[in-house]
Amino acid sequence: MTTVGPQSHFMFGLRTGVSNNVCFSDEQTLVFPAGNNCVCYNTVQRCQRFIPGSERSLGMHALAISANRRYLAVSERVDKATITVFDLQHEQGRKRKVVTAGEIPVERFVCMAFSSDSKYLIGQAADPEWTLVLWLWEKQKILASVKTSTSNNPVSQVSFNPYNNMQLCVSGAGMFKLFHYAEGTLKQSSFPKVETINFLCHTWMTAERLIAGTDTGRLLVFECGELRREIKTSPTSEHEQTDRQVGTRMIKNTPVEEASTVCRITAILSYSKGFVCSMGPGSVCLFEKTEENSYRRIREIKIPLDPLSDDGSSAVTQEVYSMCLSPAEETLVVNTDRRQLYSISLSAVDVAKEEQLHFEFLSQPFHSKSITGLSTCLWKPLAATSSLDCSIRIWNYETKLLELYKEFQEEAYSVSLHPTGLFVLVGFADKLRLMNLVLDDIRTFKEFNVRGCRECAFSNGGHMFAAVNGNIIQIYSVMSFTNILTLKGHNGKISAIKWSVDDRRLVSCGMDGAVYEWNTQSGKRESESVLKSCSYTDVAFSSDCTTTLAVGSDLTLKEIQEYQVLREVPGDGVAQTAIAVSHSGRVVFTGTSSGAIRAVKYPLPIQKDWTTHQAHCGPVSKMVITFDDQFLLTASEDGCLLIWKIIDKEGRGLKNSRHVIHTKEILVTKSDLEEKTQNMLELKMHLEELQMENEYQLRLKDMNYNEKIREITDNFTQQIEALQTTQQVLKTEMEKQKCGHQESFAELAGKHSKELEDLELSYSQKLIVEHERFQEIQLKLERMQKSYESQLQSAEDHRVQALEDLTQSYEAKVQEKTQLLAQCQEDAKQQILEYKELIRQVEEDEDKMIHKVEIKYEMKLLTEKETNTSLKGESTILGQKVLGLQKQIDDKCTDINKLKQERQRLLKLIRSLESDIDDLKRQIAGHEKTNQDKDKTIASLKKKNQELEKLKFVLDFHCTELKKQIEPQQDEINEKKERIHQLQEDLVQSEKRDSQQKLAMADLRLKLRTRDRELHKQMQKVKHLETHLQRFKSDLHNCVGLIQQPKTLKDSVQRMYAYYVSEAKQVENNVVDEDVQKAFYCYREHLEKTVSSLKTRLTKSAEEHERAYVRIMKENVTLISEINELRKELHLVRSQAKDYKAQLLTNKKANKSRPNSDQGLKKES
């Protein structure tokens, strides 16, 4: 037994032909079949857990998951049809039970379903009987079976009623039946006339309503097993046909041409808001329940077009095979007939929007047909695959992602990755193409006229590649793209070629039974082994390249060395189709025609000593081991790519002397690079413009905000002054009110004292009168208390006597009742024992009779029937007796049930506590799983950290060497840097001056505005005084005219005094206001000085920030210049290396041509 073996790590692919082949085990884990395994894929952590199938499985046919998401049923065919139930809560999917159909002849179960309580399981068998079997699966007991259909009407789906475990539904071609389980049999409970309708799927909506989909695109509603109406599938119509006769007439009278063009409804699924169903190729529709108990179509979800496919319509023509919803109804997952998995988040679907919804790939797009080629490279963790689906895919086996893929018009037969991981060689039906793996595409840059190349391979050095052209092998130079050698010798199709480690030898095998080892320098055969009775399928060198290992149609593994077979390991009756040898030489892996992987110890054992691992459901076509011996990659005709981890018996990876460093460089075309640099420059220009605009807008906002602040401060000062005046007025009013309140309080205090004296006199007289009355009442109370105490004593004596009498009488009654109860319990126990004994005897008698009948069954069928009828008669008599006894027991148990109620309540409490304990245990198990997953992730991160540290050390070493090379050119760079530094400093100083001048201009403008306002106010005052003076002069002139009239003169002078003296007071007030304004101006000047000091501080901080920014920019410029110089030097070194290689090739050709010329001269002489 080998100590090294593979462990399943990750699988890219999906298995079709399995009914209900996708389902959720929890909100994040999806279960689907891939190869010969069931994969549990965590969509968040992107990891997989494998549940392997049976070793001798002849096919997987159906899956079913229980309602509690814990159990998974898998239908397989081993020696006979079996159903295996796995526990998904167990970490490795522990096998719980295996159920079969017993003596019923069944080849396979085509569909299955669990009941809502997960206790029962049904399975629908296929040809020839089409029997439906019901199990109590935990006890592996068949409860009932019934024939549901014939070979002309195949069954498409079976299901349990989620509201009734005893009711089942079976639908198919020309049939839609409901069964009810009762008295050990399945009885059909509905007989609808649907012989002309082909039902493909159905789902339960309520306890009595089902919706079924047909192959003509119709949705039919059944209630209580009868066809009631049809749901319109067009998006505009929101009503249903409620007339049953009209619905059936429309179904029967559908023309054949119209039915062929209508979309098939292949899958349907109910959820809380309605149901989801497929609506033809590439389309899924959501239906919502309306208030009228009907359904309307609300949204359509499409499978998107593939942008990397030459034929974009292939994605649209995919037919949805099955669907599933997550437990919280958040995610919808569908799989198609092209082996793809798509998903969409239903929580993000907005019904109000009319935009088209599209699915997304759940993980990665898979191959839809068999894989024909597989190859890995040295510099990168990449693997390339070719397939008959006309696609080339580049996978990353470390990150478990699809890096690149592209579809072509022709089928791809073979593929080989260059050791650098930058080129790929693909053999198509018309030509052999060498392609570049650029950033986001696979582009052809050289074609070779090799048709139908089934095998191609780069050499380990990458300077040559070999391609199979019919029965010859052509070796080309990667540098000159010329045919260096042509190896002829095979008489049949060549099935495999492999290079040795030093690229000096090449081994090939073919269907003609020949294994040849070629010298790639001279083109001659160094050794051969021909066995015409065997058609070889694959060949490989041993780890030291001294021997070759080959597998073929003779079911053996051969080790060949120098024209003879050293060892042969028999294949145990199974053909081996592929082989791979580890670079450490400890183990040999072979793939079989059944899809299994074998790990054989090396050197090869004499006996059958290997371990077998379940992998694929088809023959293994290719196997590759990575250069660091950490991963094994296997591809199969089932279209799946499986990644294995190679581990020892302690679960650790293999130690390898090779230190492989993976690079991250990629190829980019010059046009793409120029386009991206142009985009970067445009974006930089746009960014600078936006920065300038933002700075300008910020400055404008600062100015506006400063003006607003000044206006607000003016308003606030005015408000403060107004409030101060109002405060003084309120203070005077408060003092006045305070004096008034004090006077009123003194008056009230005098009145209150007088009233208090009067009340004291009146209440003292009343207290004397009341005290006399109280003494009289107290005497009466003492007399009444004595009389009542005597009465209470007599009543207590009477009560005690009556209580003693009652207790004696009731104790006597209780004793009588307890005696009767004990007697009844003893009688009931006796009757129960008799009943159990009678049942035991009846069962023993029946077992004996059945045993006798089984012995006589093969000899005499008629006698067995008679004995069965007699046994049935006796069983009916015994059943009647049992019923009679049961009635008597029930009569006696009515009294006992009252005493058992308390016991039942306690049992319910215990059950609830047990359920709480189970929930807590589940939570603990979940926490343990999460902790284990976290430990694994931590370990993987530590490994990655170690690898990154190694890579850092190597890069540091390269950087030091490159810095040493750069030092001679550093002086010139420093001078240019100083010149740039001086120019940048001048630029910064000019920007500072501009900003300071702008700020000074803004301050001067503000001062100018304030001075203009003050000047305007002074001018208004002067005008007012001039007008006042003119009025005074005119009035004085008028008074002079009245000098002869003293009275009128006196009156006019008094009026003038009254008018102008008040005006003078106003002028004085204005003078006082001017003093206040002067104080305000002084305060404003102080504030302006503080603002100017703050601005100077702000400018200083801005200058410091700009200095730091300039320093960082300078450092970035120096680093970018250094990087550009390093790139130039790297480009020069690579060009020199290419020149050296070209010179070496020319020297080799010259050396080869010299001996040939020498031989020619000798012959002439």
C-alpha angles and dihedrals in degrees: 000000000000118000092211123069145151126265121202109251111163138345130205109202148054132238117231129197091058117118115236090003099171128055141148121246091185138346093286105027124080123192120208137150119256122171109326092330140080108232122211103202120193105211094199102045093031093225131129136219120199131219105192122218127231117297096235096036115153093194146330113241112171146006131205131180125204123245092251089053092236106104129054121197118204122192114212139160115228112148088330137359111296136173117210120199116207129194106232093192089066112090095237098030099260115219109243108178141349116212129189136182093255112213094350109111104242128161098184143346110237098189139009141184140190124224120247092259091047092235100106131053130193127197129188114216122211131219136017103019104016091212123178112216126196118201137187083216101192089062093036088234125149108223099182144339134199137179109246107176148349134251091266092058108045120197116242103184143006127192145169123240102253089214097046123036092198096060124081136184127210122186134178144119108343094347140092112167137173119206129194123203113222135145093002097306139090110236124191110239102182135045110188118175101240102132093134097049125088109211114202100177144355141187137198116244100172136354090279105022129081132175119210131192124215137202089253094061098257128140111211125191119216123191120189088350095303126111108249111165148336128248116227110235097198113106095230100054116077101177134081133219106252098184110097095202094051090049094051092044091054091049095050096044097051110129119241095236092051092047091053092055096046117099117257118238102218101164136027131178133182126219138169097282098039132292143303124221139172114252107197129302115347096356137105123181132204118218122195128204115243130206092259090065090256135110134242132191111248109168141010123212119202133200104243126240117261109243093196095053123095088212105051093179093069091079092050093051093057112120118219108243102185141344139208138186128216116248092256091046090240101122132040117201125189132180126204139210089259091066096254130138119213131180140186133186109241091195089066094051110109112202093196094060118081099204118124115263121217135193123239130215110268094219115333136338108263134208112272096201138033119306114240103179139032131180141161134200137221105230099047137036091245134131125192125208133188124200144183087250086081094249137123116206130190113205130191106218094193099051091030092228136128105246100184139354137171135180124219138190095250131058116260113228102177141010137191130183121218112241089248092056091230099101135043131198116212129186113214131180093261105028147001110247131198110207139188120232099220128177098285106356146051109233129187117230103162133030129196126200097242112129122208095358104191096179132031133159139179118227118251090253091049095228095107140030134197125217130187115231107183106300096344133077121224121199117204133190114240091209100051099018090226129137104255100176139009115205115204127180111094118106096196143032114316110230103183144009130190135183125224120240094258093042091235095112137042126196124203136179132191147186089263090074095252129132112191129185112205133197106229092202099055101017093233129133112252097185140355141190121193124190109166093190090064129066107205118218103181141008137188141180120245117248092266092040092234095116138025128227122210139178129197149145096306089077094241138111110229132197111204130193128171103341096321140082111245100186140004125200114195117231099222093246095307124110116237114218106177139027138195130179123208116239090233090059095230101113142023120209122206131184121216135212089251092059098254126133121225125201110206122188117241128252084052115255123235094227131048099285114156144105121241124213126190111239122140138019093223137045114297107248103182139014128188133177117207119243093252093052091237101112138038117202121199129185128191144188088257088075095247128129113205124195116206130190113225108224138167126235091279092056096252128128121257118270112235130189090216113094105207117194115194116215128210100209119127136188119255124182119235093241092053091047092049091047092051093046089049090051090049092051092048091049091049091051090048089049092052091049091050090049091052092048091048092050091049092048091048092052091049090049091050091054093047092047092050091053090048090049091053092049091048092049090051091050092048093050090051091048091048091053092048090049091050091055092047088048091056091049091050091049092055091047090048092053091051091050090047092056091048091049092051092053093048091046091055091051092049092049092055092048091048093052091052093049091047092056092050092050093049091055093048096045094048090060091047092051092056091053093046092049091058091050091049093056092053093049092049091057090052091050093054091052093049092047092056092051093048093049091057091049092049092051092054092047091051091054091052092048094052092051093049092047092054091051093049094047092053093050094047093046089056090051092048092052090052092049094047090051090050091047093050090049091050091049092051091049091049092049090049092050092047091052090049090048092050092047090049091050091048091051091047091050091048091049091048092048090051092048092047090050090052091047092051090053093050095041096087093048106040122017095177094054089051091054091051092049089048091054091049091048090050090053092049091046090053090051091048090046090055090050090048090051091051092050089046091056091052091048091049091052091052093043095059090080092045094051091068090060091045095057093082090048091052091051090053091047090053090051090050091050093051090050091049090051089051089051091051091050090051090049090051091050090050090050090050091051090050090052092050090049091051091049090050091050090052092049090048091052092049090049090051090053091049090048091054091049091049091051090053090049090048091054091052092047091049089053091051091047092053091051092048091048089054089054092048097052097088091059095044097089094061090046091052092053091051090046091053090050090050090047092054092048092048091050091051089049092050092049092050090050089050092051091050092050092048092049091049091051091048090050090052092050092048091049091053091049090048091053092051092047090050090052092050092047090051091053092049092050090052090051092051091050091049092051093047092053089046090052093048091051091050091050092050092048091047090051089053090051090052088057090058096054092115090056108062097183096051088042091054092049093049091048091051090050090049090049093049092049103040098037090058089048089053090053089052089051089052089050088051089053089053089049088053089057090052090050090051089054090048091051091051090052091048091052089052090052091048090053091051090048091050090050090050090050091052089052090049092051090049092052090046089052091051090048091050091049090054090046091050091049091052091047090052092051090049091050091051092048093048091049091050091049092050091050091049090051091051092051091047089052090050092049091050092049090049090050090052090050091050091051091049090050090049091052092050090048091050092050090047091050090050093049094049098064090047091053090047091053090050091053092050091052092050090051 
